[in-house]
Coordinates of C-alpha atoms in Angstrom, one line a residue:
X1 CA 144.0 103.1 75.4
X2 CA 141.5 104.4 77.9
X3 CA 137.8 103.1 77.9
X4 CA 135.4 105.3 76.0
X5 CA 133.3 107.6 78.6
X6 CA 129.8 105.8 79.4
X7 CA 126.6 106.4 77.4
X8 CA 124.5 108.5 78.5
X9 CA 121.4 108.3 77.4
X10 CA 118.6 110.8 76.9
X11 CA 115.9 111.8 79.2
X12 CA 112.9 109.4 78.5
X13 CA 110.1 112.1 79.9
X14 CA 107.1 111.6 78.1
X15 CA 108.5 108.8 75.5
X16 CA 107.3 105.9 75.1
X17 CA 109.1 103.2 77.0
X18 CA 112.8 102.1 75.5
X19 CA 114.7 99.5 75.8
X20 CA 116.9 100.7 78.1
X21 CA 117.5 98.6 81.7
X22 CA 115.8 100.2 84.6
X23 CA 119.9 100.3 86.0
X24 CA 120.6 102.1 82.4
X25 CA 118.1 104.9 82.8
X26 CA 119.0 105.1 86.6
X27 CA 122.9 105.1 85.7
X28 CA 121.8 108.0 83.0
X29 CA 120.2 110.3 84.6
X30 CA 121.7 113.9 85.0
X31 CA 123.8 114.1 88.6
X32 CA 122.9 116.9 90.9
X33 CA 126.0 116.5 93.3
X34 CA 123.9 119.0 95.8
X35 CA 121.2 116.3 96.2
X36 CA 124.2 113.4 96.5
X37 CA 125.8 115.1 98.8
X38 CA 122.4 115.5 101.1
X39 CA 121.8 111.8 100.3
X40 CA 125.0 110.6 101.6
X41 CA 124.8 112.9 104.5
X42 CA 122.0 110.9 105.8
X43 CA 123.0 107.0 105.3
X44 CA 124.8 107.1 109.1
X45 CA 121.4 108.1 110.5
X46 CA 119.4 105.6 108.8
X47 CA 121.9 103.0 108.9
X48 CA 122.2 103.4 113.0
X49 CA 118.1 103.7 113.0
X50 CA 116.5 100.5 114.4
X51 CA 119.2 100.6 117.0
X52 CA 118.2 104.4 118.1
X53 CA 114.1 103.2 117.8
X54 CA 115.2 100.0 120.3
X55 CA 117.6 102.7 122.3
X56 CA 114.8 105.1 122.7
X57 CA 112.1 102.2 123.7
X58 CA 114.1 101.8 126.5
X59 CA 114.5 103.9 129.8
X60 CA 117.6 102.0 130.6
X61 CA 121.3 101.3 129.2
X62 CA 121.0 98.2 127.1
X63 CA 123.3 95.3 127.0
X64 CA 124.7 95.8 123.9
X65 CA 126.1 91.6 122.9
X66 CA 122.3 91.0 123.4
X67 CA 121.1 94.1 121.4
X68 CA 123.4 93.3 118.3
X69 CA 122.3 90.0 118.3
X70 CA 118.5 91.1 118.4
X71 CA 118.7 93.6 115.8
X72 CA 119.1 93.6 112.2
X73 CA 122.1 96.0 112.2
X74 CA 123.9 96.1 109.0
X75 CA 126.4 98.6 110.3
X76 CA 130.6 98.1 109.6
X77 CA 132.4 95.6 107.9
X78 CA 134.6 96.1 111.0
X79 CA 131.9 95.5 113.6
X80 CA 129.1 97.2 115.5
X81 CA 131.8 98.8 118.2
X82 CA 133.7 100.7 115.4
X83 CA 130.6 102.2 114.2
X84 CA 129.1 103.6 117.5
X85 CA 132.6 104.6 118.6
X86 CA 132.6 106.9 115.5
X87 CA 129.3 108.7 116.9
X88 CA 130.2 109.4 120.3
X89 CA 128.0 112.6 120.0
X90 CA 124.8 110.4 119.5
X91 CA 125.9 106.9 121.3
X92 CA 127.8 106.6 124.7
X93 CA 129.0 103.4 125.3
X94 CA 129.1 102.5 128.9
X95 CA 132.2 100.1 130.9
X96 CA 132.9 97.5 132.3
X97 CA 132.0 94.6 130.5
X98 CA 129.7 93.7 129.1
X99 CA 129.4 96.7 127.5
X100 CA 126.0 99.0 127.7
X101 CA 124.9 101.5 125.4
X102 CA 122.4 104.5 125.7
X103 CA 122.0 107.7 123.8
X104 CA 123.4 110.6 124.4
X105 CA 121.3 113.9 125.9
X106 CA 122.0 115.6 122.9
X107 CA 120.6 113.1 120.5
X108 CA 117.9 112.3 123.3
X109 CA 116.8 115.8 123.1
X110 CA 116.8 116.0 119.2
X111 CA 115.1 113.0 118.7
X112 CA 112.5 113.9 120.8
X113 CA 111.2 116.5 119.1
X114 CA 107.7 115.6 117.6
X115 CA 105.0 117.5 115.3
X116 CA 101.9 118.4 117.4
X117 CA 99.2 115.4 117.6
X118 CA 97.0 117.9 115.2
X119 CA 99.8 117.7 113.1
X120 CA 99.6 114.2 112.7
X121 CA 96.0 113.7 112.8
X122 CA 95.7 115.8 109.7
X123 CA 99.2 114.3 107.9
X124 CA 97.4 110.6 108.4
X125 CA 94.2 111.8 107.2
X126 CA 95.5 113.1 103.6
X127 CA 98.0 110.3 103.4
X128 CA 94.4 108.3 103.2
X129 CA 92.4 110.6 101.4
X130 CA 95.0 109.9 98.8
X131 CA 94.0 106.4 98.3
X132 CA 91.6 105.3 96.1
X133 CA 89.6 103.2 98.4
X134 CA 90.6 105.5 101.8
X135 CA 92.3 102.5 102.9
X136 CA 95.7 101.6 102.9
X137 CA 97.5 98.8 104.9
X138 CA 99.2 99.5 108.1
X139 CA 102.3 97.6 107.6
X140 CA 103.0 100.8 104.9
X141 CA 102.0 103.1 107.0
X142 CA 104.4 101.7 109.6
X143 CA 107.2 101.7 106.8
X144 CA 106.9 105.5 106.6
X145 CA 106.0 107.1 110.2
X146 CA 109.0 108.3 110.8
X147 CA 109.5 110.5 107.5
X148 CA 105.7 111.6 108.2
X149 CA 106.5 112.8 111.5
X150 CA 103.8 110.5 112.8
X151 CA 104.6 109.8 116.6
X152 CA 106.0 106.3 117.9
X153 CA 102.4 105.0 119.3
X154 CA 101.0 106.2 116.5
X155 CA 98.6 103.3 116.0
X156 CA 97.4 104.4 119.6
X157 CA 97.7 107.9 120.1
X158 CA 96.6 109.1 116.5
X159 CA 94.4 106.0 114.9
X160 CA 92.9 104.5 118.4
X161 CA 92.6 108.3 119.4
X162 CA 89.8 109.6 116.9
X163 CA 87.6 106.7 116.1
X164 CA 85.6 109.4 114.3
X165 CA 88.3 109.5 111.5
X166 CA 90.3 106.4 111.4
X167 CA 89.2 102.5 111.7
X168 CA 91.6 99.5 111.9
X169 CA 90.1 96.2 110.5
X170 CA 91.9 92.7 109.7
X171 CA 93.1 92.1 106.3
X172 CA 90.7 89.7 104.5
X173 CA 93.8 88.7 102.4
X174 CA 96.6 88.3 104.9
X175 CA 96.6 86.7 108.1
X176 CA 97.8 88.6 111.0
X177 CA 97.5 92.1 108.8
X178 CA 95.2 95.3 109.2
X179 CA 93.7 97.7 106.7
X180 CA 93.4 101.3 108.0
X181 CA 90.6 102.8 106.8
X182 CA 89.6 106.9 106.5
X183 CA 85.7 106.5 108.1
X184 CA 84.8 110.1 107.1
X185 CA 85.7 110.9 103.5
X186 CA 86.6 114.4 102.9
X187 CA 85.5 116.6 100.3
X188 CA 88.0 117.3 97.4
X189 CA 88.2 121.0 98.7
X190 CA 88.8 120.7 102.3
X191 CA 92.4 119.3 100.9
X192 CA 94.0 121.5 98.8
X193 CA 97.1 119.5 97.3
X194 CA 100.6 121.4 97.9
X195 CA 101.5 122.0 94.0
X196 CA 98.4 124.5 94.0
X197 CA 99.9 126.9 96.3
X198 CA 103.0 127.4 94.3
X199 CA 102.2 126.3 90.5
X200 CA 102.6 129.4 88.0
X201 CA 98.9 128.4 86.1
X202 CA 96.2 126.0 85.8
X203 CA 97.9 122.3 85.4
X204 CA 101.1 122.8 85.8
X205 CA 104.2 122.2 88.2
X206 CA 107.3 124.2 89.2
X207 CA 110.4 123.2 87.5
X208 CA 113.7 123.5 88.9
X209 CA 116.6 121.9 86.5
X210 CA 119.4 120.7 88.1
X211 CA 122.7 123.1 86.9
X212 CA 123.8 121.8 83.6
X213 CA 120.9 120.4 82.5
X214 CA 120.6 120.6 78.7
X215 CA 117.5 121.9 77.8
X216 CA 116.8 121.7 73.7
X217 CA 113.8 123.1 71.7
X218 CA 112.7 119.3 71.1
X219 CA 112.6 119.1 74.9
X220 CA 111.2 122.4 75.9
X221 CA 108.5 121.6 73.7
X222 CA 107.5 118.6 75.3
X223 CA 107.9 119.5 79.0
X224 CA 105.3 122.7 77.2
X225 CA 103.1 120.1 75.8
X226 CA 102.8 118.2 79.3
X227 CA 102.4 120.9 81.4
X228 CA 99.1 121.6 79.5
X229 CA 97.4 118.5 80.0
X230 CA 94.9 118.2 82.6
X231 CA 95.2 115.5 85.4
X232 CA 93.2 114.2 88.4
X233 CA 94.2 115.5 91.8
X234 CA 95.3 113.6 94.5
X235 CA 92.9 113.5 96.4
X236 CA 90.3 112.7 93.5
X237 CA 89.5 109.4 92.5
X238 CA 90.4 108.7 89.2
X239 CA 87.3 107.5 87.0
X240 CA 89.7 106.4 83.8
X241 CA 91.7 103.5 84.6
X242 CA 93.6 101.7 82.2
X243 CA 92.5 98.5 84.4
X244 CA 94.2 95.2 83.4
X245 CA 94.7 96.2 79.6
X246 CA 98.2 96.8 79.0
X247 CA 96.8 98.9 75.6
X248 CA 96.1 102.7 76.6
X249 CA 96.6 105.1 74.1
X250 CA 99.9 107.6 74.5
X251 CA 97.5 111.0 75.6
X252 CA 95.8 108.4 78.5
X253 CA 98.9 106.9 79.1
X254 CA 100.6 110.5 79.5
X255 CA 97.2 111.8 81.7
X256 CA 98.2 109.0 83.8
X257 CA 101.6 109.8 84.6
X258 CA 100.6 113.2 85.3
X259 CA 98.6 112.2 87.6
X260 CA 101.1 109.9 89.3
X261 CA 103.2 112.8 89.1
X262 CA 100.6 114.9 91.4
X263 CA 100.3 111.8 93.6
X264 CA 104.2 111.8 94.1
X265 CA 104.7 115.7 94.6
X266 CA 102.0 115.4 97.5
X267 CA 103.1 112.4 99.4
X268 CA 106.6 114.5 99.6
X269 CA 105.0 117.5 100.9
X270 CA 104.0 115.6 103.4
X271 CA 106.8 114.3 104.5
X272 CA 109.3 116.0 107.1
X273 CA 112.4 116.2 105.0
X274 CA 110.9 116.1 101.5
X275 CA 112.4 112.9 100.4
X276 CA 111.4 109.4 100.8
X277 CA 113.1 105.9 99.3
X278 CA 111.5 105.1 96.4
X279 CA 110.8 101.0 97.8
X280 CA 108.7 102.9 100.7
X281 CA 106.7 105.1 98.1
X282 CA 106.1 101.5 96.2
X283 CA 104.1 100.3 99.0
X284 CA 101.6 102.6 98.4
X285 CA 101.5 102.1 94.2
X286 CA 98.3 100.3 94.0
X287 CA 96.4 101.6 97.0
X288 CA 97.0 105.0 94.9
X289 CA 95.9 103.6 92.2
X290 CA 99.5 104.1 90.3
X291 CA 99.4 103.0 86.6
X292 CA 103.2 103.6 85.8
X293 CA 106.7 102.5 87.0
X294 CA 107.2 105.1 89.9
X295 CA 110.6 105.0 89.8
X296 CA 110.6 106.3 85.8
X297 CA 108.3 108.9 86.7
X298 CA 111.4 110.0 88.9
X299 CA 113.7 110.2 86.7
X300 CA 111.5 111.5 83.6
X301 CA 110.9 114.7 85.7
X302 CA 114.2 116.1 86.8
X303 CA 112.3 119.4 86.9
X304 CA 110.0 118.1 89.9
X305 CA 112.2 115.5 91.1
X306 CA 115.8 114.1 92.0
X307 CA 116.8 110.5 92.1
X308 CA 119.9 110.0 93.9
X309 CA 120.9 106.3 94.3
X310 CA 123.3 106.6 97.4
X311 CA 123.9 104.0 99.6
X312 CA 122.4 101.2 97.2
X313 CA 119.1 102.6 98.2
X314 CA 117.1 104.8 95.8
X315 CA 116.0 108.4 97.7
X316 CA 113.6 110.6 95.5
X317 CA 113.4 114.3 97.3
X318 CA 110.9 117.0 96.2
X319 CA 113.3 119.6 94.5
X320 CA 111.6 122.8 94.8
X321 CA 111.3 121.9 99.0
X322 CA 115.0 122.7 98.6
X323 CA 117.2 125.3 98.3
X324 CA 121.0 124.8 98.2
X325 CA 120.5 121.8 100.1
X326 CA 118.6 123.1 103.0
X327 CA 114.5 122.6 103.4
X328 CA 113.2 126.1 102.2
X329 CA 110.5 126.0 104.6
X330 CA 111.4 124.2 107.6
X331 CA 109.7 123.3 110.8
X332 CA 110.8 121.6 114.7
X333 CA 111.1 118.5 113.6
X334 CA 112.8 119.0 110.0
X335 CA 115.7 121.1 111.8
X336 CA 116.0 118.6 115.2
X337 CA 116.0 116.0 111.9
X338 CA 119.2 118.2 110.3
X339 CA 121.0 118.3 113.5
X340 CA 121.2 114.8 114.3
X341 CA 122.8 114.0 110.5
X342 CA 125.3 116.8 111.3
X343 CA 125.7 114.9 115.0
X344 CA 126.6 112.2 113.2
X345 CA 128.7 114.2 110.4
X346 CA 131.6 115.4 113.0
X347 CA 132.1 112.3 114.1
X348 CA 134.7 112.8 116.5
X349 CA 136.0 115.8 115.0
X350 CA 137.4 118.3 117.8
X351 CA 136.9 115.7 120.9
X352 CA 140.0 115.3 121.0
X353 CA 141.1 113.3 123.9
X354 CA 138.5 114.0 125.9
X355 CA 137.1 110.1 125.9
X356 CA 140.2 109.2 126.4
X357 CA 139.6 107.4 130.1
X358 CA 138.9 104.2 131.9
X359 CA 136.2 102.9 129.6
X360 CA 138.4 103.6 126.3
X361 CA 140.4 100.6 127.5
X362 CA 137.3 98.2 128.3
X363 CA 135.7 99.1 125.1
X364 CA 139.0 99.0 123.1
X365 CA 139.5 94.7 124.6
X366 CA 135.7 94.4 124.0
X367 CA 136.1 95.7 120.0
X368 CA 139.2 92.9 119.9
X369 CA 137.2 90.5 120.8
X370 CA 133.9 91.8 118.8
X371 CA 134.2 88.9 115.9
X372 CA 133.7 85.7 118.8
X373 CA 130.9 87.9 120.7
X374 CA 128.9 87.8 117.1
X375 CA 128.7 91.4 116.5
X376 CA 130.8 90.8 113.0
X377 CA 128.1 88.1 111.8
X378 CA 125.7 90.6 111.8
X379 CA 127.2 93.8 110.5
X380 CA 128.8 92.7 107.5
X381 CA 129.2 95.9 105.3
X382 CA 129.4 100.0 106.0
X383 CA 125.9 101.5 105.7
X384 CA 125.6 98.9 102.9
X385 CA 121.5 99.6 103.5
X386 CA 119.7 96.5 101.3
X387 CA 118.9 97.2 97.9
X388 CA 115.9 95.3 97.3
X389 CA 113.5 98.1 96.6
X390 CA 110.0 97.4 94.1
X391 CA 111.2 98.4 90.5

């Protein structure tokens, strides 16, 4: 007899918390296979990423025994060789032994496309003005530069580079930490948050369903009923806090997740590619000044949102930045971003035998011996990227 199909359980948006697991309501939410798709697209590229940072730190080959050793690469079950040797459009793997390994120019060129330093002046300065304090911790900050589009020196070129805006200080409450603080604070109208230049009216947010999504009356009425309420912006500081009191009525409790909601919609704007893991987002929570479980304000708003879970990471991407999978308005660095995934996504589609020379042998005895050189201890799983992310 075959198992009954899983429960799926109804969307929780504006509800009062259940007692479903946070895997339930993750496991339950309604699939959008375009958003999957795009997900899974990526994990290669951010799998392969802190060897590309340490490939394009360098200006020569680098050994790569050393470099796998070095780095925490959690690559192939089979080994870091079998993993590069299925990018050969990216990576170029050099012979004889010991191997070396570089980028290719046609990832070097992609890869070095960058927003213009105005560009990231003024994506730093919101991603602070968003912060309660105008402060947020640098580590964070490092977590996310590279979906910001904020460049490599970044603590040099951008924060050292306009002491009029930005100020690094120790962290009082962490050795060997900083706090970045916004030294001018702007005024709430020389930002104007991204949801305002395409909401329909006052309050609310465009909502874009996913295909199949069952909308009822009950529902329509509520998604109605929330679009109404008034919120703080995001770059308003937020004079009703629940605090530590874990008893808030439902309408503050609601004003707060709408505000959360405006915080969320605005970080993704400002990212390159509309999308961001959800653990990254996290480190932000309290320096926002985040009352609710981001990850449930996700899933709650499938109109605004899509949760895809890919990869044993959770991704969240802006949905109306997207339209059939592609960025609806993209820029340099969004579309350099898109053609290194589909780099990656041919693989080694219609190269035929063209690598097929006197390093294919070298590499091919160095992959053999890849388990006693160390590689395997280190790469233990296909883009198995950790899944320790802040619930």
């Amino acid at each position: 007899m075959p198992p009954p199909p899983p429960l799926r359980l109804p969307a929780r948006l504006l509800h009062a918390p259940g007692k479903a697991t946070s895997a339930q309501h993750v496991a339950a939410r309604h699939i959008d296979h375009t958003f999957e798709r795009l997900a899974e697209a990526h994990l290669p590229l951010v799998a392969a990423s802190p060897l590309i940072d340490a490939l394009r730190a360098s200006p020569e080959p680098l050994a790569l025994p050393g470099l796998a050793r070095r780095l925490p690469l959690r690559l192939h079950r089979r080994g870091a060789l079998h993993f590069l040797r299925l990018f050969p459009r990216v990576f170029h793997l050099r012979a004889p032994l010991p191997l070396s390994l570089s980028l290719t120019p046609a990832a070097t060129a992609l890869l070095a496309v960058a927003a213009s330093p105005a560009a990231a002046v003024r994506t730093l300065h919101r991603l602070l003005a968003m912060s309660e304090s105008r402060s947020l911790p640098l580590r964070a900050v490092f977590r996310v530069w590279r979906e910001l589009a904020l460049p490599d020196d970044f603590e040099e070129s951008v924060v050292a580079g306009h002491p009029d805006l930005f100020r690094l200080v120790p962290n009082p409450a962490e050795h060997n930490t900083h706090i970045l603080h916004l030294v001018a604070d702007p005024s709430i109208e020389e930002f104007t948050p991204a949801v305002e230049m395409t909401r329909p009216d006052r309050y609310h947010f465009k909502l874009q369903f996913p295909p199949g999504f069952k909308l009822t009356k009950e529902y329509r009425k509520k998604v109605k009923e929330w679009q109404q309420l008034p919120y703080v912006g995001p770059y308003e500081v937020e004079s009703q806090r629940a605090g530590g009191s874990k008893r808030v009525s439902k309408l503050a409790r609601r004003k707060m997740e709408k505000r959360a909601v405006g915080i969320a919609h605005e970080f993704l704007s400002l990212t390159v590619e509309k999308m961001v893991e959800v653990e990254k987002f996290s480190q932000f929570r309290k320096w926002f000044g985040i009352d609710v479980n981001v990850r449930d304000v996700f899933l709650d708003h499938p109109g605004i949102f899509y949760l895809s879970a890919k990869g044993k990471r959770h991704t969240v991407f802006l949905r109306e930045a997207y339209d059939r999978g592609r960025v609806v308005e993209p820029n340099d660095v969004s579309e350099a971003r898109r053609e290194l995934v589909e780099l990656m996504l041919l693989r080694r589609r219609g190269l035929g035998n063209a690598n097929s020379n006197a390093n294919v042998a070298s590499i091919d005895t160095a992959e053999s011996r890849e388990s006693s050189d160390g590689f395997s201890e280190h790469e233990e799983c296909l883009l198995e990227i950790s899944d320790t992310h802040e619930q």
